Amino acid sequence: MIEPIIDSRVIEQLSKLLKSARHIVITCHLSPDGDALGSTLGLCRVLRNMGKDAYVVVPDQVPRALQFIPAVRDVVVYTMAQLRGRFLVRNADLIFCLDFNTLRRIDKLGEVIEMSNAPRVLIDHHLDPDDVFDVKISFPRLSSTCEVVYRTLQQMALLRYVDTEVAQCLFVGMMTDTGNFTYSSDYPEIYEIVAHLVSYNINKQWLYRMAMNTFSTDSLRLQGYALSEKMQVFPEDGAALITLTKEELERFNYRKGDTEGLVNKPLCAPEVRWVMFLREDADQIKVSCRSEGDFSVSDICARYFGGGGHKNAAGGDFHGTMDEAVEAFHKVLDDCRQQNICQNIFYKRNK
Ligand code: 5GP
Ligand code: MN
């Protein structure tokens, strides 16, 4: 039994908005991941099945690894089709914002959405959403935005519009945001939802292969290099650091998405409880963190790198050289030592 957790007044408000909406835009965060794409495409398909004129507009390109999702062909990529993106947003009488909590996470597209008069509906699972949304459906304790979308559809009595394509999309987001049901998935109801989605013949094994276990040989070699040559472990701090410069990435013909999942790997070592991965992009250093247990990398990313995310998976940006970014990492380690945070990690592990 899946408990209704969304306030019935919110459901009512959304039902009203949806009833009168004809042109709908659905968007998600920059560098869309499996959950961002799964939730936007799944919801878009439901709305189209209801007879709505719905479009997914994403801020930037869909990574190669996710282009297997059939509905991706219909996505409007704002950086590549600004006029069309702007037209769709201006023409929209309802805008869904999925898998992000602040318009800053959608870059230039955020400015266009901010100017629109259409009501904005947030469906998300990140902490502390901004106040720019007219309807907020935000559940940070849930696995994924896809799960929140499913629960929203259920409470709005719209599950009859789910078909195989919708089920595939929603499953992809739930699978990828939980590391194939490893973390953020320790409650029975998530499997009731999965059971329902699997009943649509979604071909779960194929979705896993495509979304989580397909890498180019260049990417495999890059990940091998990063782990063997560029991973530093700090056992006393329960920490690990991986850095990759632009030059190193180019050596392995880096394409966006090639380092997906790499940041999780050091957590396999029992002495590592949190990881920082620094990747040099065109004009900044992308910070990506993972942790286990109570250690909040979201706090670290918010405090030191102007970012955020979830307790155990977060990110941010660093503006400066790689050496300076590494210095910032050491500053984090020092601060954690002073606050005895690392000892707590040890304590947990040895308990
Ligand atoms: P990843 O490490 O896979 O890039 O991101 C993990 C999670 O961290 C994402 O799901 C997102 O919630 C968050 N995140 C990543 N980068 C940023 C960022 O620059 N700003 C904020 N606020 N969150 C981020
Ligand atoms: Mn997500």
CSV table of C-alpha atoms and ligand atoms in Angstrom, one decimal:
chain,number,residue,atom,x,y,z
A,1,MET,CA,0.0,0.0,0.0
A,2,ILE,CA,1.5,3.3,-1.1
A,3,GLU,CA,0.6,6.0,1.5
A,4,PRO,CA,-0.6,9.3,0.0
A,5,ILE,CA,2.0,11.7,1.3
A,6,ILE,CA,1.3,14.8,-0.8
A,7,ASP,CA,-1.0,17.3,0.8
A,8,SER,CA,-4.5,16.9,-0.7
A,9,ARG,CA,-4.8,20.8,-1.1
A,10,VAL,CA,-1.6,20.7,-3.2
A,11,ILE,CA,-3.1,17.9,-5.3
A,12,GLU,CA,-6.3,19.9,-5.8
A,13,GLN,CA,-4.4,23.0,-6.7
A,14,LEU,CA,-2.3,21.1,-9.3
A,15,SER,CA,-5.4,19.4,-10.7
A,16,LYS,CA,-7.0,22.7,-11.3
A,17,LEU,CA,-3.9,24.2,-13.0
A,18,LEU,CA,-3.6,21.1,-15.1
A,19,LYS,CA,-7.2,21.1,-16.2
A,20,SER,CA,-7.0,24.6,-17.6
A,21,ALA,CA,-3.5,24.2,-19.1
A,22,ARG,CA,-3.1,23.5,-22.8
A,23,HIS,CA,0.5,24.3,-23.6
A,24,ILE,CA,2.9,22.8,-21.0
A,25,VAL,CA,6.7,23.0,-20.7
A,26,ILE,CA,8.7,20.7,-18.5
A,27,THR,CA,12.3,21.4,-17.6
A,28,CYS,CA,15.1,20.0,-15.5
A,29,HIS,CA,18.6,20.8,-14.3
A,30,LEU,CA,21.8,21.4,-16.3
A,31,SER,CA,23.7,18.3,-17.5
A,32,PRO,CA,20.5,16.3,-17.2
A,33,ASP,CA,21.0,12.9,-15.5
A,34,GLY,CA,18.8,9.7,-15.6
A,35,ASP,CA,16.4,11.1,-13.0
A,36,ALA,CA,16.1,14.5,-14.6
A,37,LEU,CA,15.4,13.0,-18.1
A,38,GLY,CA,13.4,10.1,-16.8
A,39,SER,CA,11.1,12.4,-14.8
A,40,THR,CA,10.6,15.1,-17.5
A,41,LEU,CA,10.1,12.6,-20.3
A,42,GLY,CA,7.9,10.4,-18.3
A,43,LEU,CA,5.7,13.3,-17.2
A,44,CYS,CA,5.7,14.7,-20.7
A,45,ARG,CA,4.4,11.4,-22.2
A,46,VAL,CA,1.6,11.2,-19.5
A,47,LEU,CA,0.5,14.8,-20.4
A,48,ARG,CA,0.6,14.0,-24.1
A,49,ASN,CA,-1.4,10.8,-23.4
A,50,MET,CA,-4.0,13.1,-21.7
A,51,GLY,CA,-4.1,15.2,-24.9
A,52,LYS,CA,-2.0,18.1,-23.7
A,53,ASP,CA,0.5,20.0,-25.9
A,54,ALA,CA,3.6,19.2,-23.7
A,55,TYR,CA,7.3,19.7,-24.4
A,56,VAL,CA,10.5,19.0,-22.6
A,57,VAL,CA,13.0,21.9,-22.7
A,58,VAL,CA,16.4,21.0,-21.1
A,59,PRO,CA,19.1,23.7,-20.4
A,60,ASP,CA,21.9,21.9,-22.2
A,61,GLN,CA,22.8,18.8,-24.1
A,62,VAL,CA,21.7,15.3,-23.2
A,63,PRO,CA,24.7,13.1,-22.4
A,64,ARG,CA,25.5,10.4,-24.9
A,65,ALA,CA,24.9,7.7,-22.3
A,66,LEU,CA,21.3,8.7,-21.9
A,67,GLN,CA,20.4,9.1,-25.6
A,68,PHE,CA,19.1,5.5,-25.7
A,69,ILE,CA,15.9,6.7,-24.0
A,70,PRO,CA,13.5,6.7,-27.0
A,71,ALA,CA,11.7,9.9,-26.1
A,72,VAL,CA,15.0,11.8,-26.0
A,73,ARG,CA,14.5,12.5,-29.8
A,74,ASP,CA,11.8,15.0,-28.9
A,75,VAL,CA,13.7,17.0,-26.3
A,76,VAL,CA,14.4,20.7,-27.1
A,77,VAL,CA,18.0,21.5,-26.0
A,78,TYR,CA,18.0,25.2,-25.0
A,79,THR,CA,21.7,25.9,-25.9
A,80,MET,CA,21.1,24.5,-29.4
A,81,ALA,CA,17.6,25.8,-30.1
A,82,GLN,CA,17.2,29.0,-28.1
A,83,LEU,CA,14.4,30.5,-30.3
A,84,ARG,CA,12.3,27.4,-30.1
A,85,GLY,CA,13.0,27.0,-26.4
A,86,ARG,CA,12.0,30.6,-25.7
A,87,PHE,CA,8.9,30.3,-27.9
A,88,LEU,CA,7.7,27.2,-26.0
A,89,VAL,CA,8.3,28.8,-22.6
A,90,ARG,CA,6.5,32.1,-23.6
A,91,ASN,CA,3.6,30.1,-25.1
A,92,ALA,CA,3.3,27.9,-22.0
A,93,ASP,CA,0.4,28.2,-19.6
A,94,LEU,CA,2.0,25.9,-17.1
A,95,ILE,CA,5.7,25.1,-16.4
A,96,PHE,CA,6.9,22.0,-14.5
A,97,CYS,CA,10.4,22.3,-12.9
A,98,LEU,CA,11.7,18.8,-12.2
A,99,ASP,CA,14.7,17.5,-10.3
A,100,PHE,CA,16.2,20.9,-9.2
A,101,ASN,CA,15.4,23.4,-6.4
A,102,THR,CA,16.6,26.8,-7.6
A,103,LEU,CA,16.4,28.4,-11.1
A,104,ARG,CA,20.1,29.0,-10.9
A,105,ARG,CA,20.5,25.3,-11.6
A,106,ILE,CA,19.1,25.7,-15.1
A,107,ASP,CA,21.4,28.5,-16.2
A,108,LYS,CA,20.2,30.9,-19.0
A,109,LEU,CA,16.9,29.0,-19.3
A,110,GLY,CA,16.1,30.1,-15.7
A,111,GLU,CA,16.0,33.8,-16.9
A,112,VAL,CA,13.4,32.9,-19.6
A,113,ILE,CA,11.3,30.9,-17.1
A,114,GLU,CA,11.5,33.7,-14.5
A,115,MET,CA,10.0,36.1,-17.1
A,116,SER,CA,7.1,33.9,-17.9
A,117,ASN,CA,3.7,34.5,-16.2
A,118,ALA,CA,2.8,30.8,-16.3
A,119,PRO,CA,2.5,29.1,-12.9
A,120,ARG,CA,5.6,27.1,-11.9
A,121,VAL,CA,5.2,23.6,-10.4
A,122,LEU,CA,8.2,22.1,-8.6
A,123,ILE,CA,8.4,18.3,-8.4
A,124,ASP,CA,11.7,17.4,-6.7
A,125,HIS,CA,13.7,15.7,-4.0
A,126,HIS,CA,16.5,18.2,-3.2
A,127,LEU,CA,16.8,20.0,0.1
A,128,ASP,CA,15.6,23.6,0.6
A,129,PRO,CA,13.7,24.6,-2.6
A,130,ASP,CA,13.6,28.3,-3.5
A,131,ASP,CA,10.4,30.3,-3.1
A,132,VAL,CA,9.9,30.9,-6.9
A,133,PHE,CA,7.5,28.1,-7.3
A,134,ASP,CA,3.7,28.4,-7.2
A,135,VAL,CA,3.2,24.7,-6.3
A,136,LYS,CA,5.9,22.8,-4.4
A,137,ILE,CA,6.0,19.0,-4.3
A,138,SER,CA,9.3,18.4,-2.7
A,139,PHE,CA,10.4,15.2,-0.8
A,140,PRO,CA,14.1,15.1,-0.1
A,141,ARG,CA,13.7,11.8,1.7
A,142,LEU,CA,12.5,10.0,-1.4
A,143,SER,CA,14.8,8.2,-3.9
A,144,SER,CA,14.2,10.3,-6.9
A,145,THR,CA,12.1,12.9,-8.7
A,146,CYS,CA,10.8,10.0,-10.8
A,147,GLU,CA,9.3,8.5,-7.6
A,148,VAL,CA,7.8,11.9,-6.7
A,149,VAL,CA,6.3,12.1,-10.2
A,150,TYR,CA,4.8,8.6,-9.8
A,151,ARG,CA,3.3,9.5,-6.4
A,152,THR,CA,1.9,12.7,-7.8
A,153,LEU,CA,0.3,10.9,-10.7
A,154,GLN,CA,-1.1,8.3,-8.3
A,155,GLN,CA,-2.7,10.9,-6.0
A,156,MET,CA,-4.1,12.8,-9.0
A,157,ALA,CA,-5.6,9.5,-10.3
A,158,LEU,CA,-3.6,9.8,-13.5
A,159,LEU,CA,-1.8,6.4,-13.4
A,160,ARG,CA,-4.1,5.2,-16.2
A,161,TYR,CA,-2.1,7.4,-18.6
A,162,VAL,CA,1.1,5.4,-17.8
A,163,ASP,CA,2.3,3.2,-20.6
A,164,THR,CA,5.5,1.2,-21.3
A,165,GLU,CA,7.4,4.3,-22.3
A,166,VAL,CA,6.4,6.2,-19.2
A,167,ALA,CA,7.2,3.2,-17.0
A,168,GLN,CA,10.7,2.9,-18.6
A,169,CYS,CA,11.4,6.6,-18.1
A,170,LEU,CA,10.3,6.6,-14.4
A,171,PHE,CA,12.2,3.4,-13.7
A,172,VAL,CA,15.4,4.8,-15.2
A,173,GLY,CA,15.3,7.7,-12.8
A,174,MET,CA,14.6,5.6,-9.8
A,175,MET,CA,17.4,3.1,-10.7
A,176,THR,CA,20.1,5.7,-11.5
A,177,ASP,CA,19.4,8.0,-8.5
A,178,THR,CA,19.7,5.1,-6.1
A,179,GLY,CA,22.8,3.5,-7.7
A,180,ASN,CA,20.6,0.6,-9.0
A,181,PHE,CA,18.7,0.5,-5.6
A,182,THR,CA,21.7,0.6,-3.4
A,183,TYR,CA,21.2,3.9,-1.5
A,184,SER,CA,18.2,6.1,-0.8
A,185,SER,CA,16.0,3.1,-1.4
A,186,ASP,CA,15.7,1.5,2.0
A,187,TYR,CA,11.9,1.6,2.4
A,188,PRO,CA,9.3,-0.9,1.1
A,189,GLU,CA,7.1,1.4,-0.9
A,190,ILE,CA,9.8,2.1,-3.5
A,191,TYR,CA,9.6,-1.6,-4.5
A,192,GLU,CA,5.8,-1.5,-4.7
A,193,ILE,CA,6.3,1.3,-7.3
A,194,VAL,CA,9.0,-0.6,-9.1
A,195,ALA,CA,6.7,-3.7,-9.1
A,196,HIS,CA,4.0,-1.6,-10.8
A,197,LEU,CA,6.5,-0.2,-13.4
A,198,VAL,CA,8.0,-3.6,-14.1
A,199,SER,CA,4.5,-4.9,-14.9
A,200,TYR,CA,4.6,-2.7,-18.1
A,201,ASN,CA,7.3,-5.0,-19.7
A,202,ILE,CA,10.0,-2.4,-19.3
A,203,ASN,CA,12.9,-4.7,-19.9
A,204,LYS,CA,14.7,-3.9,-16.7
A,205,GLN,CA,17.9,-5.6,-17.6
A,206,TRP,CA,18.3,-3.7,-20.9
A,207,LEU,CA,17.6,-0.4,-19.1
A,208,TYR,CA,20.3,-1.2,-16.5
A,209,ARG,CA,22.8,-2.1,-19.3
A,210,MET,CA,22.1,1.1,-21.2
A,211,ALA,CA,21.7,3.6,-18.3
A,212,MET,CA,24.4,2.3,-15.9
A,213,ASN,CA,26.8,-0.1,-17.5
A,214,THR,CA,27.7,1.2,-21.0
A,215,PHE,CA,31.0,3.1,-21.4
A,216,SER,CA,33.3,3.7,-24.3
A,217,THR,CA,36.7,2.1,-24.2
A,218,ASP,CA,38.2,5.6,-23.9
A,219,SER,CA,36.1,6.2,-20.8
A,220,LEU,CA,37.0,2.8,-19.3
A,221,ARG,CA,40.7,3.6,-19.7
A,222,LEU,CA,40.2,7.1,-18.3
A,223,GLN,CA,38.5,5.7,-15.2
A,224,GLY,CA,41.3,3.1,-14.8
A,225,TYR,CA,43.9,5.8,-15.1
A,226,ALA,CA,42.0,8.0,-12.6
A,227,LEU,CA,41.8,5.2,-10.0
A,228,SER,CA,45.4,3.9,-10.4
A,229,GLU,CA,47.2,7.2,-10.8
A,230,LYS,CA,45.0,10.1,-9.6
A,231,MET,CA,43.2,8.8,-6.5
A,232,GLN,CA,44.6,9.9,-3.2
A,233,VAL,CA,43.3,8.3,0.0
A,234,PHE,CA,43.5,9.9,3.4
A,235,PRO,CA,42.6,7.0,5.8
A,236,GLU,CA,42.7,9.1,9.0
A,237,ASP,CA,40.1,11.4,7.5
A,238,GLY,CA,38.1,8.6,5.9
A,239,ALA,CA,38.5,10.7,2.7
A,240,ALA,CA,39.6,10.2,-1.0
A,241,LEU,CA,40.3,12.8,-3.7
A,242,ILE,CA,40.4,12.3,-7.5
A,243,THR,CA,41.6,15.1,-9.8
A,244,LEU,CA,41.5,15.2,-13.6
A,245,THR,CA,42.9,18.1,-15.5
A,246,LYS,CA,41.8,19.2,-19.0
A,247,GLU,CA,45.0,17.9,-20.4
A,248,GLU,CA,44.4,14.4,-18.9
A,249,LEU,CA,40.8,14.4,-20.0
A,250,GLU,CA,41.9,15.3,-23.6
A,251,ARG,CA,44.5,12.5,-23.6
A,252,PHE,CA,41.6,10.0,-23.2
A,253,ASN,CA,39.4,11.8,-25.8
A,254,TYR,CA,37.0,12.9,-23.0
A,255,ARG,CA,33.3,13.3,-23.9
A,256,LYS,CA,30.7,14.5,-21.5
A,257,GLY,CA,29.5,11.6,-19.3
A,258,ASP,CA,32.8,9.6,-19.6
A,259,THR,CA,33.5,10.0,-15.8
A,260,GLU,CA,29.9,9.2,-14.7
A,261,GLY,CA,30.0,7.0,-11.7
A,262,LEU,CA,33.8,7.4,-11.1
A,263,VAL,CA,33.3,9.5,-7.9
A,264,ASN,CA,31.5,6.5,-6.3
A,265,LYS,CA,34.4,4.0,-6.8
A,266,PRO,CA,36.7,5.1,-3.9
A,267,LEU,CA,33.7,4.4,-1.5
A,268,CYS,CA,34.3,0.6,-2.2
A,269,ALA,CA,37.4,0.9,0.0
A,270,PRO,CA,36.4,0.3,3.7
A,271,GLU,CA,38.6,3.2,4.8
A,272,VAL,CA,36.8,5.7,2.6
A,273,ARG,CA,33.6,7.4,3.8
A,274,TRP,CA,33.6,10.4,1.6
A,275,VAL,CA,35.0,11.3,-1.8
A,276,MET,CA,35.7,14.5,-3.7
A,277,PHE,CA,36.2,14.4,-7.5
A,278,LEU,CA,37.6,17.6,-9.2
A,279,ARG,CA,37.3,17.7,-12.9
A,280,GLU,CA,38.7,20.7,-14.9
A,281,ASP,CA,36.0,21.9,-17.3
A,282,ALA,CA,36.3,24.8,-19.9
A,283,ASP,CA,36.0,27.7,-17.4
A,284,GLN,CA,35.7,26.2,-14.0
A,285,ILE,CA,36.5,23.1,-11.9
A,286,LYS,CA,33.5,20.8,-11.4
A,287,VAL,CA,33.3,19.5,-7.9
A,288,SER,CA,31.5,16.2,-7.3
A,289,CYS,CA,31.2,14.5,-3.9
A,290,ARG,CA,29.8,11.3,-2.5
A,291,SER,CA,29.6,10.0,1.1
A,292,GLU,CA,28.2,7.2,3.2
A,293,GLY,CA,26.2,7.6,6.4
A,294,ASP,CA,25.8,10.8,8.3
A,295,PHE,CA,28.6,12.8,6.7
A,296,SER,CA,26.9,15.5,4.6
A,297,VAL,CA,28.7,16.3,1.4
A,298,SER,CA,25.8,18.6,0.6
A,299,ASP,CA,26.9,20.9,3.5
A,300,ILE,CA,30.5,20.8,2.2
A,301,CYS,CA,29.5,21.7,-1.3
A,302,ALA,CA,27.2,24.5,-0.1
A,303,ARG,CA,29.8,26.0,2.3
A,304,TYR,CA,32.9,25.7,0.1
A,305,PHE,CA,31.8,25.4,-3.5
A,306,GLY,CA,28.6,27.4,-3.9
A,307,GLY,CA,26.7,24.2,-4.6
A,308,GLY,CA,24.5,21.6,-2.8
A,309,GLY,CA,22.5,18.5,-3.5
A,310,HIS,CA,21.8,15.6,-1.3
A,311,LYS,CA,23.4,14.5,1.9
A,312,ASN,CA,25.3,11.7,0.2
A,313,ALA,CA,25.6,13.0,-3.3
A,314,ALA,CA,26.4,16.7,-4.0
A,315,GLY,CA,28.3,19.0,-6.3
A,316,GLY,CA,29.4,22.5,-6.9
A,317,ASP,CA,31.9,24.7,-8.8
A,318,PHE,CA,35.4,26.0,-8.1
A,319,HIS,CA,36.7,29.1,-9.9
A,320,GLY,CA,40.5,28.9,-9.9
A,321,THR,CA,43.3,26.5,-10.8
A,322,MET,CA,43.4,22.8,-10.0
A,323,ASP,CA,46.1,23.4,-7.4
A,324,GLU,CA,43.8,25.9,-5.7
A,325,ALA,CA,40.9,23.5,-5.8
A,326,VAL,CA,43.1,20.8,-4.2
A,327,GLU,CA,44.0,23.4,-1.5
A,328,ALA,CA,40.3,24.0,-0.9
A,329,PHE,CA,39.9,20.2,-0.5
A,330,HIS,CA,42.7,20.2,2.2
A,331,LYS,CA,41.0,23.1,3.9
A,332,VAL,CA,37.9,21.0,4.1
A,333,LEU,CA,39.9,18.2,5.6
A,334,ASP,CA,41.5,20.5,8.2
A,335,ASP,CA,38.1,22.0,9.1
A,336,CYS,CA,36.6,18.5,9.5
A,337,ARG,CA,39.5,17.5,11.7
A,338,GLN,CA,39.0,20.5,13.9
A,339,GLN,CA,35.3,19.8,14.2
A,340,ASN,CA,36.0,16.1,14.9
A,341,ILE,CA,33.8,15.1,12.0
A,342,CYS,CA,36.3,12.5,10.8
A,343,GLN,CA,36.5,10.8,14.2
A,344,ASN,CA,32.8,10.4,14.1
A,345,ILE,CA,33.1,8.6,10.8
A,346,PHE,CA,35.6,6.2,12.3
A,347,TYR,CA,33.4,5.7,15.3
A,348,LYS,CA,30.5,4.7,13.1
A,349,ARG,CA,32.6,2.3,11.1
A,350,ASN,CA,34.1,0.6,14.1
A,351,LYS,CA,30.8,0.3,16.0
B,1,5GP,P1,27.0,14.8,-9.7
B,1,5GP,O1,28.1,14.6,-8.7
B,1,5GP,O2,26.4,13.5,-10.1
B,1,5GP,O3,27.3,15.8,-10.7
B,1,5GP,O4,25.8,15.5,-8.8
B,1,5GP,C1,25.3,14.9,-7.7
B,1,5GP,C2,24.2,15.7,-7.1
B,1,5GP,O5,24.7,16.9,-6.6
B,1,5GP,C3,23.1,16.2,-8.2
B,1,5GP,O6,22.1,15.3,-8.2
B,1,5GP,C4,22.7,17.5,-7.7
B,1,5GP,O7,21.7,17.4,-6.8
B,1,5GP,C5,23.9,18.0,-6.9
B,1,5GP,N1,24.8,19.0,-7.7
B,1,5GP,C6,25.7,18.7,-8.6
B,1,5GP,N2,26.3,19.9,-9.0
B,1,5GP,C7,25.7,20.9,-8.4
B,1,5GP,C8,25.8,22.3,-8.4
B,1,5GP,O8,26.7,22.9,-9.1
B,1,5GP,N3,25.0,23.0,-7.6
B,1,5GP,C9,24.1,22.4,-6.8
B,1,5GP,N4,23.2,23.2,-6.1
B,1,5GP,N5,23.9,21.1,-6.8
B,1,5GP,C10,24.7,20.3,-7.5
B,2,MN,MN,17.3,13.4,-8.8
